[in-house]
Amino acid sequence: AVLEVSNAGFAARRRAREPTTSLALPCRVAGLEEGSGTRLGTIAPTSILAGFDVEPEVDVTAADVERTLRQIL
């Protein structure tokens, strides 16, 4: 299964200020069956945005989102 995780209000404000962030939103989380269990995985927002020229504030925000995702997972 693939889940999309987003804070709609936050995402809208971010996209309004820096449209490039649309490339990393919403965050996708995949549930992968492995043996007798399930493993959750995602591509880090900082990794997705690393190849783009974005405002430094966006990098900080991506790191914050990444920390939150790690806590959830």
mmCIF file of N, CA and C in Angstrom:
data_model
loop_
_atom_site.group_PDB
_atom_site.id
_atom_site.type_symbol
_atom_site.label_atom_id
_atom_site.label_comp_id
_atom_site.label_asym_id
_atom_site.label_seq_id
_atom_site.Cartn_x
_atom_site.Cartn_y
_atom_site.Cartn_z
ATOM 1 N N ALA A 1 0.839 -1.184 0.000
ATOM 2 C CA ALA A 1 0.000 0.000 0.000
ATOM 3 C C ALA A 1 0.880 1.242 0.000
ATOM 4 N N VAL A 2 0.387 2.279 -0.611
ATOM 5 C CA VAL A 2 1.085 3.565 -0.606
ATOM 6 C C VAL A 2 0.133 4.595 -0.007
ATOM 7 N N LEU A 3 0.598 5.276 1.010
ATOM 8 C CA LEU A 3 -0.176 6.329 1.664
ATOM 9 C C LEU A 3 0.460 7.673 1.344
ATOM 10 N N GLU A 4 -0.368 8.681 1.196
ATOM 11 C CA GLU A 4 0.142 10.035 1.012
ATOM 12 C C GLU A 4 -0.154 10.815 2.280
ATOM 13 N N VAL A 5 0.885 11.424 2.831
ATOM 14 C CA VAL A 5 0.789 12.142 4.093
ATOM 15 C C VAL A 5 1.014 13.622 3.819
ATOM 16 N N SER A 6 0.088 14.444 4.288
ATOM 17 C CA SER A 6 0.213 15.880 4.048
ATOM 18 C C SER A 6 -0.552 16.672 5.095
ATOM 19 N N ASN A 7 -0.063 17.851 5.349
ATOM 20 C CA ASN A 7 -0.776 18.843 6.137
ATOM 21 C C ASN A 7 -1.229 19.874 5.108
ATOM 22 N N ALA A 8 -2.495 19.828 4.712
ATOM 23 C CA ALA A 8 -2.983 20.627 3.590
ATOM 24 C C ALA A 8 -2.730 22.128 3.743
ATOM 25 N N GLY A 9 -2.987 22.668 4.910
ATOM 26 C CA GLY A 9 -2.765 24.104 5.119
ATOM 27 C C GLY A 9 -1.303 24.476 4.985
ATOM 28 N N PHE A 10 -0.452 23.685 5.619
ATOM 29 C CA PHE A 10 0.991 23.916 5.540
ATOM 30 C C PHE A 10 1.468 23.797 4.097
ATOM 31 N N ALA A 11 1.020 22.756 3.399
ATOM 32 C CA ALA A 11 1.449 22.536 2.014
ATOM 33 C C ALA A 11 1.030 23.697 1.117
ATOM 34 N N ALA A 12 -0.172 24.193 1.286
ATOM 35 C CA ALA A 12 -0.643 25.310 0.466
ATOM 36 C C ALA A 12 0.195 26.567 0.708
ATOM 37 N N ARG A 13 0.503 26.844 1.976
ATOM 38 C CA ARG A 13 1.333 28.019 2.283
ATOM 39 C C ARG A 13 2.734 27.863 1.700
ATOM 40 N N ARG A 14 3.292 26.655 1.804
ATOM 41 C CA ARG A 14 4.648 26.392 1.298
ATOM 42 C C ARG A 14 4.693 26.558 -0.215
ATOM 43 N N ARG A 15 3.692 25.975 -0.905
ATOM 44 C CA ARG A 15 3.668 26.064 -2.373
ATOM 45 C C ARG A 15 3.485 27.493 -2.840
ATOM 46 N N ALA A 16 2.722 28.280 -2.099
ATOM 47 C CA ALA A 16 2.517 29.682 -2.477
ATOM 48 C C ALA A 16 3.822 30.463 -2.420
ATOM 49 N N ARG A 17 4.677 30.127 -1.455
ATOM 50 C CA ARG A 17 5.951 30.834 -1.305
ATOM 51 C C ARG A 17 7.035 30.266 -2.194
ATOM 52 N N GLU A 18 7.026 28.958 -2.409
ATOM 53 C CA GLU A 18 8.093 28.285 -3.167
ATOM 54 C C GLU A 18 7.462 27.133 -3.951
ATOM 55 N N PRO A 19 7.034 27.385 -5.195
ATOM 56 C CA PRO A 19 6.346 26.362 -5.982
ATOM 57 C C PRO A 19 7.141 25.056 -6.156
ATOM 58 N N THR A 20 8.450 25.109 -6.087
ATOM 59 C CA THR A 20 9.270 23.907 -6.252
ATOM 60 C C THR A 20 8.936 22.854 -5.207
ATOM 61 N N THR A 21 8.457 23.279 -4.051
ATOM 62 C CA THR A 21 8.142 22.303 -3.003
ATOM 63 C C THR A 21 7.035 21.351 -3.421
ATOM 64 N N SER A 22 6.279 21.699 -4.452
ATOM 65 C CA SER A 22 5.237 20.797 -4.949
ATOM 66 C C SER A 22 5.822 19.458 -5.388
ATOM 67 N N LEU A 23 7.098 19.445 -5.723
ATOM 68 C CA LEU A 23 7.751 18.213 -6.148
ATOM 69 C C LEU A 23 7.871 17.206 -5.010
ATOM 70 N N ALA A 24 7.853 17.699 -3.789
ATOM 71 C CA ALA A 24 8.048 16.823 -2.634
ATOM 72 C C ALA A 24 6.760 16.580 -1.850
ATOM 73 N N LEU A 25 5.660 17.153 -2.318
ATOM 74 C CA LEU A 25 4.401 17.039 -1.580
ATOM 75 C C LEU A 25 3.357 16.321 -2.405
ATOM 76 N N PRO A 26 2.497 15.535 -1.838
ATOM 77 C CA PRO A 26 2.553 15.084 -0.453
ATOM 78 C C PRO A 26 3.648 14.038 -0.275
ATOM 79 N N CYS A 27 4.017 13.776 0.952
ATOM 80 C CA CYS A 27 5.016 12.751 1.243
ATOM 81 C C CYS A 27 4.354 11.389 1.076
ATOM 82 N N ARG A 28 5.044 10.504 0.429
ATOM 83 C CA ARG A 28 4.516 9.150 0.217
ATOM 84 C C ARG A 28 5.179 8.168 1.169
ATOM 85 N N VAL A 29 4.367 7.310 1.752
ATOM 86 C CA VAL A 29 4.858 6.271 2.645
ATOM 87 C C VAL A 29 4.373 4.939 2.073
ATOM 88 N N ALA A 30 5.305 4.031 1.852
ATOM 89 C CA ALA A 30 4.951 2.727 1.292
ATOM 90 C C ALA A 30 5.021 1.658 2.369
ATOM 91 N N GLY A 31 4.040 0.788 2.361
ATOM 92 C CA GLY A 31 4.045 -0.392 3.217
ATOM 93 C C GLY A 31 4.502 -1.571 2.374
ATOM 94 N N LEU A 32 5.643 -2.152 2.726
ATOM 95 C CA LEU A 32 6.243 -3.224 1.938
ATOM 96 C C LEU A 32 6.228 -4.517 2.738
ATOM 97 N N GLU A 33 5.594 -5.544 2.185
ATOM 98 C CA GLU A 33 5.578 -6.839 2.860
ATOM 99 C C GLU A 33 6.969 -7.441 2.798
ATOM 100 N N GLU A 34 7.446 -7.868 3.956
ATOM 101 C CA GLU A 34 8.796 -8.429 4.046
ATOM 102 C C GLU A 34 8.765 -9.597 5.024
ATOM 103 N N GLY A 35 8.938 -10.789 4.499
ATOM 104 C CA GLY A 35 8.864 -11.968 5.362
ATOM 105 C C GLY A 35 7.492 -12.075 5.980
ATOM 106 N N SER A 36 7.455 -12.149 7.300
ATOM 107 C CA SER A 36 6.171 -12.265 7.991
ATOM 108 C C SER A 36 5.670 -10.919 8.509
ATOM 109 N N GLY A 37 6.328 -9.842 8.108
ATOM 110 C CA GLY A 37 5.930 -8.526 8.607
ATOM 111 C C GLY A 37 5.809 -7.495 7.495
ATOM 112 N N THR A 38 5.662 -6.289 7.913
ATOM 113 C CA THR A 38 5.544 -5.167 6.983
ATOM 114 C C THR A 38 6.567 -4.111 7.358
ATOM 115 N N ARG A 39 7.233 -3.564 6.363
ATOM 116 C CA ARG A 39 8.208 -2.508 6.576
ATOM 117 C C ARG A 39 7.656 -1.237 5.941
ATOM 118 N N LEU A 40 7.785 -0.109 6.617
ATOM 119 C CA LEU A 40 7.358 1.176 6.085
ATOM 120 C C LEU A 40 8.572 1.926 5.577
ATOM 121 N N GLY A 41 8.408 2.602 4.445
ATOM 122 C CA GLY A 41 9.519 3.363 3.901
ATOM 123 C C GLY A 41 9.043 4.608 3.170
ATOM 124 N N THR A 42 9.942 5.560 3.050
ATOM 125 C CA THR A 42 9.643 6.804 2.351
ATOM 126 C C THR A 42 10.940 7.361 1.788
ATOM 127 N N ILE A 43 10.842 8.268 0.862
ATOM 128 C CA ILE A 43 12.016 9.000 0.387
ATOM 129 C C ILE A 43 12.027 10.309 1.157
ATOM 130 N N ALA A 44 13.137 10.605 1.772
ATOM 131 C CA ALA A 44 13.248 11.799 2.617
ATOM 132 C C ALA A 44 13.006 13.071 1.802
ATOM 133 N N PRO A 45 12.186 13.991 2.324
ATOM 134 C CA PRO A 45 11.952 15.256 1.632
ATOM 135 C C PRO A 45 13.257 16.005 1.312
ATOM 136 N N THR A 46 14.234 15.910 2.204
ATOM 137 C CA THR A 46 15.510 16.591 1.939
ATOM 138 C C THR A 46 16.203 15.984 0.724
ATOM 139 N N SER A 47 16.054 14.678 0.532
ATOM 140 C CA SER A 47 16.652 14.021 -0.632
ATOM 141 C C SER A 47 15.951 14.434 -1.919
ATOM 142 N N ILE A 48 14.640 14.526 -1.860
ATOM 143 C CA ILE A 48 13.870 14.901 -3.048
ATOM 144 C C ILE A 48 14.237 16.308 -3.503
ATOM 145 N N LEU A 49 14.373 17.225 -2.558
ATOM 146 C CA LEU A 49 14.633 18.630 -2.908
ATOM 147 C C LEU A 49 16.114 18.944 -3.113
ATOM 148 N N ALA A 50 16.995 17.991 -2.818
ATOM 149 C CA ALA A 50 18.439 18.250 -2.889
ATOM 150 C C ALA A 50 18.906 18.711 -4.269
ATOM 151 N N GLY A 51 18.261 18.262 -5.309
ATOM 152 C CA GLY A 51 18.700 18.620 -6.652
ATOM 153 C C GLY A 51 18.116 19.909 -7.185
ATOM 154 N N PHE A 52 17.372 20.624 -6.361
ATOM 155 C CA PHE A 52 16.725 21.847 -6.814
ATOM 156 C C PHE A 52 17.254 23.060 -6.072
ATOM 157 N N ASP A 53 17.232 24.181 -6.746
ATOM 158 C CA ASP A 53 17.671 25.435 -6.152
ATOM 159 C C ASP A 53 16.480 26.058 -5.427
ATOM 160 N N VAL A 54 16.428 25.856 -4.109
ATOM 161 C CA VAL A 54 15.323 26.384 -3.313
ATOM 162 C C VAL A 54 15.870 27.318 -2.243
ATOM 163 N N GLU A 55 14.977 28.142 -1.706
ATOM 164 C CA GLU A 55 15.367 29.042 -0.625
ATOM 165 C C GLU A 55 15.864 28.224 0.567
ATOM 166 N N PRO A 56 16.847 28.737 1.324
ATOM 167 C CA PRO A 56 17.339 28.006 2.499
ATOM 168 C C PRO A 56 16.222 27.633 3.471
ATOM 169 N N GLU A 57 15.209 28.455 3.562
ATOM 170 C CA GLU A 57 14.072 28.190 4.448
ATOM 171 C C GLU A 57 13.381 26.874 4.062
ATOM 172 N N VAL A 58 13.357 26.569 2.780
ATOM 173 C CA VAL A 58 12.719 25.335 2.311
ATOM 174 C C VAL A 58 13.499 24.126 2.805
ATOM 175 N N ASP A 59 14.828 24.219 2.781
ATOM 176 C CA ASP A 59 15.649 23.114 3.293
ATOM 177 C C ASP A 59 15.376 22.864 4.772
ATOM 178 N N VAL A 60 15.219 23.928 5.530
ATOM 179 C CA VAL A 60 14.929 23.805 6.967
ATOM 180 C C VAL A 60 13.553 23.152 7.155
ATOM 181 N N THR A 61 12.583 23.601 6.377
ATOM 182 C CA THR A 61 11.241 23.040 6.454
ATOM 183 C C THR A 61 11.246 21.559 6.080
ATOM 184 N N ALA A 62 11.970 21.210 5.022
ATOM 185 C CA ALA A 62 12.055 19.807 4.592
ATOM 186 C C ALA A 62 12.652 18.946 5.699
ATOM 187 N N ALA A 63 13.658 19.457 6.384
ATOM 188 C CA ALA A 63 14.273 18.710 7.490
ATOM 189 C C ALA A 63 13.272 18.528 8.635
ATOM 190 N N ASP A 64 12.463 19.559 8.912
ATOM 191 C CA ASP A 64 11.438 19.455 9.957
ATOM 192 C C ASP A 64 10.395 18.396 9.588
ATOM 193 N N VAL A 65 9.952 18.405 8.335
ATOM 194 C CA VAL A 65 8.977 17.429 7.871
ATOM 195 C C VAL A 65 9.564 16.023 7.964
ATOM 196 N N GLU A 66 10.823 15.899 7.592
ATOM 197 C CA GLU A 66 11.505 14.602 7.648
ATOM 198 C C GLU A 66 11.561 14.066 9.083
ATOM 199 N N ARG A 67 11.889 14.927 10.041
ATOM 200 C CA ARG A 67 11.916 14.515 11.450
ATOM 201 C C ARG A 67 10.542 14.034 11.902
ATOM 202 N N THR A 68 9.500 14.755 11.506
ATOM 203 C CA THR A 68 8.146 14.374 11.874
ATOM 204 C C THR A 68 7.784 13.022 11.272
ATOM 205 N N LEU A 69 8.122 12.820 10.010
ATOM 206 C CA LEU A 69 7.847 11.531 9.369
ATOM 207 C C LEU A 69 8.549 10.391 10.082
ATOM 208 N N ARG A 70 9.806 10.605 10.464
ATOM 209 C CA ARG A 70 10.552 9.565 11.169
ATOM 210 C C ARG A 70 9.890 9.217 12.499
ATOM 211 N N GLN A 71 9.377 10.242 13.187
ATOM 212 C CA GLN A 71 8.690 9.993 14.460
ATOM 213 C C GLN A 71 7.414 9.179 14.239
ATOM 214 N N ILE A 72 6.701 9.493 13.180
ATOM 215 C CA ILE A 72 5.455 8.784 12.871
ATOM 216 C C ILE A 72 5.735 7.341 12.485
ATOM 217 N N LEU A 73 6.766 7.148 11.669
ATOM 218 C CA LEU A 73 7.094 5.794 11.212
ATOM 219 C C LEU A 73 7.722 4.999 12.310
#
